[in-house]
Coordinates of C-alpha atoms and ligand atoms in Angstrom, one line a residue:
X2 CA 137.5 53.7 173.6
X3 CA 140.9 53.4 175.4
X4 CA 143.9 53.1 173.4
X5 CA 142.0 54.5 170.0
X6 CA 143.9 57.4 167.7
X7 CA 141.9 60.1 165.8
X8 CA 144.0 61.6 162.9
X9 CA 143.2 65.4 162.4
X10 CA 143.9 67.3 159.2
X11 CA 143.7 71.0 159.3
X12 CA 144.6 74.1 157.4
X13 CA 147.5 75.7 158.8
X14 CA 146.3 79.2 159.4
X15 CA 145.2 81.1 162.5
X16 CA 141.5 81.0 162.1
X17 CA 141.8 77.1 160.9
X18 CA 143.8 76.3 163.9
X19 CA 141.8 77.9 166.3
X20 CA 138.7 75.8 164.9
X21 CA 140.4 72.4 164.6
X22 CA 142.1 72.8 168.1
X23 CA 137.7 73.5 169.3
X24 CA 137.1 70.4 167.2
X25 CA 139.9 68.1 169.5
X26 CA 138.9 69.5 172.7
X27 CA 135.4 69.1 172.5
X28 CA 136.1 65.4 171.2
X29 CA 138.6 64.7 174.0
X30 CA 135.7 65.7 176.5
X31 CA 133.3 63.4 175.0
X32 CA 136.0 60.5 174.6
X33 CA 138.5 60.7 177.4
X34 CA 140.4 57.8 176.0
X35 CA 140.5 58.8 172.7
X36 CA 144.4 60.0 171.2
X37 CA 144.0 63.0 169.1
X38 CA 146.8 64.0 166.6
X39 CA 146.7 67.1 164.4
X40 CA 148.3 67.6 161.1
X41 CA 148.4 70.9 160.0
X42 CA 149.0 71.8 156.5
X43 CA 149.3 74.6 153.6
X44 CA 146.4 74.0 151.0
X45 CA 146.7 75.4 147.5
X46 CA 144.5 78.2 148.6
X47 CA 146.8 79.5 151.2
X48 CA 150.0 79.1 148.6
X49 CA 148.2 81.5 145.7
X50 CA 148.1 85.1 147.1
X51 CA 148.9 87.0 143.9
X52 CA 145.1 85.9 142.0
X53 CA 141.8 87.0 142.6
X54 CA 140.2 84.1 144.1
X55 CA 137.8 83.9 141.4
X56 CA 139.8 83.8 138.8
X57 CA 141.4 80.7 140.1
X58 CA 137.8 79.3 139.7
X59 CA 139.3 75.8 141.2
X60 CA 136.7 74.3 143.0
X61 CA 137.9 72.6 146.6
X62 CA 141.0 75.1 146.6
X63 CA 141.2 75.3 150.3
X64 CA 140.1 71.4 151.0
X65 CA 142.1 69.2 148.5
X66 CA 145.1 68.7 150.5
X67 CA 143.3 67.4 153.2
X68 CA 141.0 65.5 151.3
X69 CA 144.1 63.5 149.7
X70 CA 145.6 62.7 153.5
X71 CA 142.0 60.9 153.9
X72 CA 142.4 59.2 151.0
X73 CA 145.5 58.2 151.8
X74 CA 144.4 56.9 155.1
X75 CA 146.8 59.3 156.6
X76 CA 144.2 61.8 158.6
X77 CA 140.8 60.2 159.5
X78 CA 138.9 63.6 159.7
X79 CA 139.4 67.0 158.1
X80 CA 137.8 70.0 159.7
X81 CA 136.5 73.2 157.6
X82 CA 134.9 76.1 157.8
X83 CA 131.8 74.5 155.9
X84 CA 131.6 77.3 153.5
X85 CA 135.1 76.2 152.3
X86 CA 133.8 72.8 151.3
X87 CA 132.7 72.3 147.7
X88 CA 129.2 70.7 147.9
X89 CA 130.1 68.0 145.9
X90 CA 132.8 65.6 147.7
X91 CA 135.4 63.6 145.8
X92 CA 134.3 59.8 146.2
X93 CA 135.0 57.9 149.5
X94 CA 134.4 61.0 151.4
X95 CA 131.8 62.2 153.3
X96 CA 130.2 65.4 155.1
X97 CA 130.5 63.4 158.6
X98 CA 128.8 66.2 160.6
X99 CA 127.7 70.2 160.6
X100 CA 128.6 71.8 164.6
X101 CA 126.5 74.1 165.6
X102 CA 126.9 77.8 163.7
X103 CA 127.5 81.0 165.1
X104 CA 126.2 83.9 163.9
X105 CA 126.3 84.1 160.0
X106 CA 126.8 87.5 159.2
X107 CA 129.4 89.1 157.3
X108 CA 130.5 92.6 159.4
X109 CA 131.9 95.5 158.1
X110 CA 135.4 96.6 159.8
X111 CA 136.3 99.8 158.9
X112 CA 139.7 102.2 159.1
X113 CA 139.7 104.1 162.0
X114 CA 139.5 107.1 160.0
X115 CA 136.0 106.2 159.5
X116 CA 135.2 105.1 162.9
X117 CA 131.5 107.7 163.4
X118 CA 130.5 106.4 159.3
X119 CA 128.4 103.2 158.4
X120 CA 128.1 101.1 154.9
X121 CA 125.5 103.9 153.8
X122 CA 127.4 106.9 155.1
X123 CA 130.7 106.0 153.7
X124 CA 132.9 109.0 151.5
X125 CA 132.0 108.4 147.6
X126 CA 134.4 106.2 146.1
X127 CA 135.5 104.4 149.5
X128 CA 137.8 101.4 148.8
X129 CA 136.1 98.5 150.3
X130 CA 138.7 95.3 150.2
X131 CA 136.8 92.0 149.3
X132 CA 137.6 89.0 146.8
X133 CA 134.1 87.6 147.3
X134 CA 131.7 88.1 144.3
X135 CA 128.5 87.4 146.5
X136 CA 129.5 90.5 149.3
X137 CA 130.9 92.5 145.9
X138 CA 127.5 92.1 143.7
X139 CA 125.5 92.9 146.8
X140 CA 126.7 96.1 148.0
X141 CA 127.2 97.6 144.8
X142 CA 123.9 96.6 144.4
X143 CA 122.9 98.6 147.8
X144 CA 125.7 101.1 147.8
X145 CA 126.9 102.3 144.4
X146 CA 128.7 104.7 145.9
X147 CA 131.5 102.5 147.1
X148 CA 134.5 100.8 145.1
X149 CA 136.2 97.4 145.5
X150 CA 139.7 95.9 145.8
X151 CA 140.4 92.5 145.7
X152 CA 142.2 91.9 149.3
X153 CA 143.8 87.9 149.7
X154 CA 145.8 86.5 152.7
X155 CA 144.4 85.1 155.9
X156 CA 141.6 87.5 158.7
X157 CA 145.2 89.4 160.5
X158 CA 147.0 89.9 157.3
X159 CA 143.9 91.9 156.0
X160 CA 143.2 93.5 159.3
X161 CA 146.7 94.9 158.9
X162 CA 146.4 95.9 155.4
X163 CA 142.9 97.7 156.2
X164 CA 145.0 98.9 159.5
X165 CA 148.2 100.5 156.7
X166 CA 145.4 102.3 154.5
X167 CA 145.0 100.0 151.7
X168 CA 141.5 100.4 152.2
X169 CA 138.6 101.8 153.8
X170 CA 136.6 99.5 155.2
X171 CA 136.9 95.1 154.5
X172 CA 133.7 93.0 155.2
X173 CA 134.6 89.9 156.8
X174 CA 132.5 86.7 157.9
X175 CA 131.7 87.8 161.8
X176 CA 132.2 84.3 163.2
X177 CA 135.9 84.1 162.0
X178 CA 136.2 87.7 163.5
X179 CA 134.8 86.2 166.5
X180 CA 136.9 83.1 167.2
X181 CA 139.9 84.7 166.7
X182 CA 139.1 87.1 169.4
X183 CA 138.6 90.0 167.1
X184 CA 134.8 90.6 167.9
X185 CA 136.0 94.4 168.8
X186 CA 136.9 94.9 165.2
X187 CA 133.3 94.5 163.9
X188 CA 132.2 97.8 163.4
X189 CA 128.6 97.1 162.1
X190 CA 126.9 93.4 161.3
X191 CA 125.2 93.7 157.9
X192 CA 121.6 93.4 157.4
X193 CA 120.0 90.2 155.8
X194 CA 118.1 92.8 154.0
X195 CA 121.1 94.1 152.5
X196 CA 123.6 91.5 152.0
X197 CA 123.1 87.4 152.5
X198 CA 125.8 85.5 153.8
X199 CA 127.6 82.6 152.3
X200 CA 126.0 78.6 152.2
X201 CA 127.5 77.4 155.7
X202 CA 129.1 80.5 156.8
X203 CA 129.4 80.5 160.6
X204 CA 129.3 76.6 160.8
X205 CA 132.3 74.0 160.5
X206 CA 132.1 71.0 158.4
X207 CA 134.2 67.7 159.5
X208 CA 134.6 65.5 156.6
X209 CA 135.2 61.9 156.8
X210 CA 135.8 58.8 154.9
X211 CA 132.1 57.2 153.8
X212 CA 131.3 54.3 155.8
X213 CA 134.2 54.9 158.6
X214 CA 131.4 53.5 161.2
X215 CA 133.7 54.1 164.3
X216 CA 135.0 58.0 163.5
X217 CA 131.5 58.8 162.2
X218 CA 130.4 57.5 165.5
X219 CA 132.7 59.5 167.6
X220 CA 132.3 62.5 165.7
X221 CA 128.7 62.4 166.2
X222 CA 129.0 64.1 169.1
X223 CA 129.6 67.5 167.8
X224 CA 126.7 67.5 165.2
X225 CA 124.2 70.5 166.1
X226 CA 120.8 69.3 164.2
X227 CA 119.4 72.9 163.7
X228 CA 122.7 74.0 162.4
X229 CA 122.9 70.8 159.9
X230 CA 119.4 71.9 158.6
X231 CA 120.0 74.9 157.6
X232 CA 122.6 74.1 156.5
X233 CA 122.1 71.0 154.5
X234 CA 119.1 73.3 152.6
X235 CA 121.9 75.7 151.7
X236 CA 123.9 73.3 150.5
X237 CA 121.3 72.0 148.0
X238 CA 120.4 75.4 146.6
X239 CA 124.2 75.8 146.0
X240 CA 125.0 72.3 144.4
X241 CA 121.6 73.0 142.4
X242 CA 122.7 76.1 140.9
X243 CA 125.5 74.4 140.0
X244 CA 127.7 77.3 141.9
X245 CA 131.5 76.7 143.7
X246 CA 132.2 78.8 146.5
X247 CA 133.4 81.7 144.0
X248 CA 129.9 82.7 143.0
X249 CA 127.6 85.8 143.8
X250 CA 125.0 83.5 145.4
X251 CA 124.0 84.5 149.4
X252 CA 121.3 82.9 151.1
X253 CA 119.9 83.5 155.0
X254 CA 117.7 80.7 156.6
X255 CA 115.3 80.8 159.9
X256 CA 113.2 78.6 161.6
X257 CA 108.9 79.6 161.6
X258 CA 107.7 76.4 163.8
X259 CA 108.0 73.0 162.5
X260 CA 109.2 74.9 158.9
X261 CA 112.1 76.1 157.6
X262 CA 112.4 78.9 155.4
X263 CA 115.4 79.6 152.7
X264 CA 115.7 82.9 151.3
X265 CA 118.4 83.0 148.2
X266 CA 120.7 85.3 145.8
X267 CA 121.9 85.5 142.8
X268 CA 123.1 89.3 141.1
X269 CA 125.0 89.8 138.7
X270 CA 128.9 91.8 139.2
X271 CA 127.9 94.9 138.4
X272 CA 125.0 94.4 140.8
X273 CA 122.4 95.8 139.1
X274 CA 120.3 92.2 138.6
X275 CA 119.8 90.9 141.8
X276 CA 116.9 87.7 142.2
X277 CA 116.0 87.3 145.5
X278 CA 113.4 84.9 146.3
X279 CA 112.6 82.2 149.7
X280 CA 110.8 78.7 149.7
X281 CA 109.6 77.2 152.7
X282 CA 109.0 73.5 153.6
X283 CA 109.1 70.6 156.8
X284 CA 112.4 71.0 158.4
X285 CA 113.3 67.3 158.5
X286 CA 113.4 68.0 154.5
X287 CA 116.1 70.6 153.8
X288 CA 117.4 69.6 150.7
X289 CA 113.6 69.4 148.7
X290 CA 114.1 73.7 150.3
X291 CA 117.0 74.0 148.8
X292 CA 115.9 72.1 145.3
X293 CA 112.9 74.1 145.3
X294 CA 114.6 77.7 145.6
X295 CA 117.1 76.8 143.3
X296 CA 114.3 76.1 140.8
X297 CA 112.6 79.2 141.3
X298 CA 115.6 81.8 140.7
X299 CA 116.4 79.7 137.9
X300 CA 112.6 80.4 136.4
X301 CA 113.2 84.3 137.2
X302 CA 117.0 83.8 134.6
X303 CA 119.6 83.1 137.5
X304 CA 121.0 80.6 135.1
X305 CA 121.3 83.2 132.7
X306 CA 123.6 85.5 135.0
X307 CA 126.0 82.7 136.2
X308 CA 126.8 81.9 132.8
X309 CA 127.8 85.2 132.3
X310 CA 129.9 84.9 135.1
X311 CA 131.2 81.9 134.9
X312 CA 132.4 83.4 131.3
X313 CA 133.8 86.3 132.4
X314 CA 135.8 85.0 135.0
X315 CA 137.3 82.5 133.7
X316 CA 137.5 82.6 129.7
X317 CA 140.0 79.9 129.7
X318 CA 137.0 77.3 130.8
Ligands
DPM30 C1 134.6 81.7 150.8 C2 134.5 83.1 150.6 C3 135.4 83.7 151.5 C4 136.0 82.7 152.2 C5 133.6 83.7 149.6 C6 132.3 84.4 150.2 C7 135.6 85.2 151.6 C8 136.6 85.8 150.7 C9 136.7 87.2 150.8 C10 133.9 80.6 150.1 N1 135.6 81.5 151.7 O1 132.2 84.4 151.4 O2 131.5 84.9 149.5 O3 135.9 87.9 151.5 O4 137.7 87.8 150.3 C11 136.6 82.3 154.6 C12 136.4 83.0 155.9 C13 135.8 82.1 156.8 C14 135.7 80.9 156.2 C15 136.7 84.4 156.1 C16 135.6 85.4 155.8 C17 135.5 82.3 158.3 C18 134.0 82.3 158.5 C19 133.3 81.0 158.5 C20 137.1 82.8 153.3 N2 136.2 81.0 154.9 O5 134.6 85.2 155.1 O6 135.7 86.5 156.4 O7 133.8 80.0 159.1 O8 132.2 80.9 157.9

């Protein structure tokens, strides 16, 4: 593979940076000839601070930019956090490979005024900073107790928002706490039982053009099968449900021998419907899990509450 060039697009922040920088080592390890370049960018997600992310409803906000420069032929892969990317692709591109996840959870970080507290132990009325629907719907579900703030900006800009006393506590995905170094700051990891993560959280998503036989060959190398699994059944539950990334929908998967098991969510904002429900099937068949979950909540009126939402949160679609 002497003398071949692999073009890189990449977010531009921190966390993104730190994951596509894993992505080019671990490929120049596997292809010591191979010429990496990275081109780091600003994506429409990272421009729009001022707007609760669901209001801006746009699905692919933080992938577009990158997807163009493939389209373009100007970047040959683009390297997500896989719960960034939309589970519908715009044509020509592909989900190339899933890497293998780290732990899923989303961890509470909290002010160090509340250092001896936990989610349950909390002062009434705590401010908890979030924009995501699915962690908002779910704890208020659990914990009426607490309030919410929308919080935007990158993992540090919060941390030091959280760290001025804008809010109490901010629940954050624990494997972007993690790469960045800032696995001290996780206070408590939630429980499945209490709050399921996002479709793909934990796992990064390298997208590529379809039928690019050469980069899907030499990004092979960093697929994690187990992690795809999951994965890929999460992915169909989502794109079933007909949910973007802005939706209160959590999921948790685990292996139980040669099966894999799905559980899924759907509540509503004020978090007082909640569906919860799991399907099980033959590993080597994610997506029939996915299908088959998505079914079921729909049967028990998940449909129902994401109209709603989709309604209230946007009443300009
Ligand atoms: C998506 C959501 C959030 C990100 C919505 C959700 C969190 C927004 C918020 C789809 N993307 O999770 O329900 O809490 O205000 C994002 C993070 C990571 C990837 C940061 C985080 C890192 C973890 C990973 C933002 N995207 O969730 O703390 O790679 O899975």
């Amino acid at each position: 593979m002497v003398g071949s060039q692999l073009r890189i697009a990449s977010r531009r922040s921190q966390l993104a940076m730190v994951q596509t920088n894993w992505v080019r080592d671990e490929l120049t390890r596997a292809h010591p000839g191979l010429d990496i370049a990275i081109e780091a960018m600003a994506t429409q997600g990272d421009k729009i601070l001022d707007v609760a992310l669901a209001k801006i409803g746009d699905k692919g906000l933080f992938t577009k930019e990158l997807e163009a420069q493939m389209l373009m032929d100007r970047a040959d892969i683009a390297v997500h956090s896989l719960k960034d990317l939309p589970t519908n692709l715009p044509e020509g591109l592909i989900l190339g490979c899933i890497t293998e996840r780290e732990d899923p959870a989303d961890a509470l970080v909290v002010h160090v005024r509340h250092k001896d507290k936990t989610l349950a132990t909390l002062p009434e009325g705590a401010v908890v900073g979030t924009s995501s629907l699915r962690r908002l719907a779910q704890l208020r579900h659990h914990y009426p107790h607490l309030t919410f703030k929308d919080v935007r900006g990158n993992v540090i800009t919060r941390l030091e928002k959280l760290d001025a006393g804008e809010f109490d506590c901010l629940i954050l995905a624990a494997a972007g706490l993690g790469r960045l170094g800032l696995g001290d700051r996780i206070h408590e990891l939630i429980d499945p039982g209490i709050s399921l993560h996002a479709v793909g959280q934990g796992a990064l998503g390298i997208e590529c053009r379809d039928g690019d036989a050469a980069v899907l060959e030499q990004i092979k190398v960093l697929e994690h099968v187990p992690t795809a699994r999951r994965c890929l059944a999460e992915r169909a539950f989502l794109r079933e449900l007909e949910g973007g990334c802005q939706v209160p929908i959590g999921v948790n998967t685990r292996f139980d021998g040669e099966d894999l098991i799905l559980t899924g969510m759907v509540a509503s904002l004020d978090g007082v419907r909640l569906i919860r429900d799991e399907s099980r099937g033959p590993e080597h068949d994610p997506e029939a899990i996915g299908i088959d979950l998505a079914q079921k909540l729909k049967e028990q009126g998940a449909g129902a509450i994401l109209e709603e939402i989709f309604a209230a949160v946007r009443p300009e679609a």
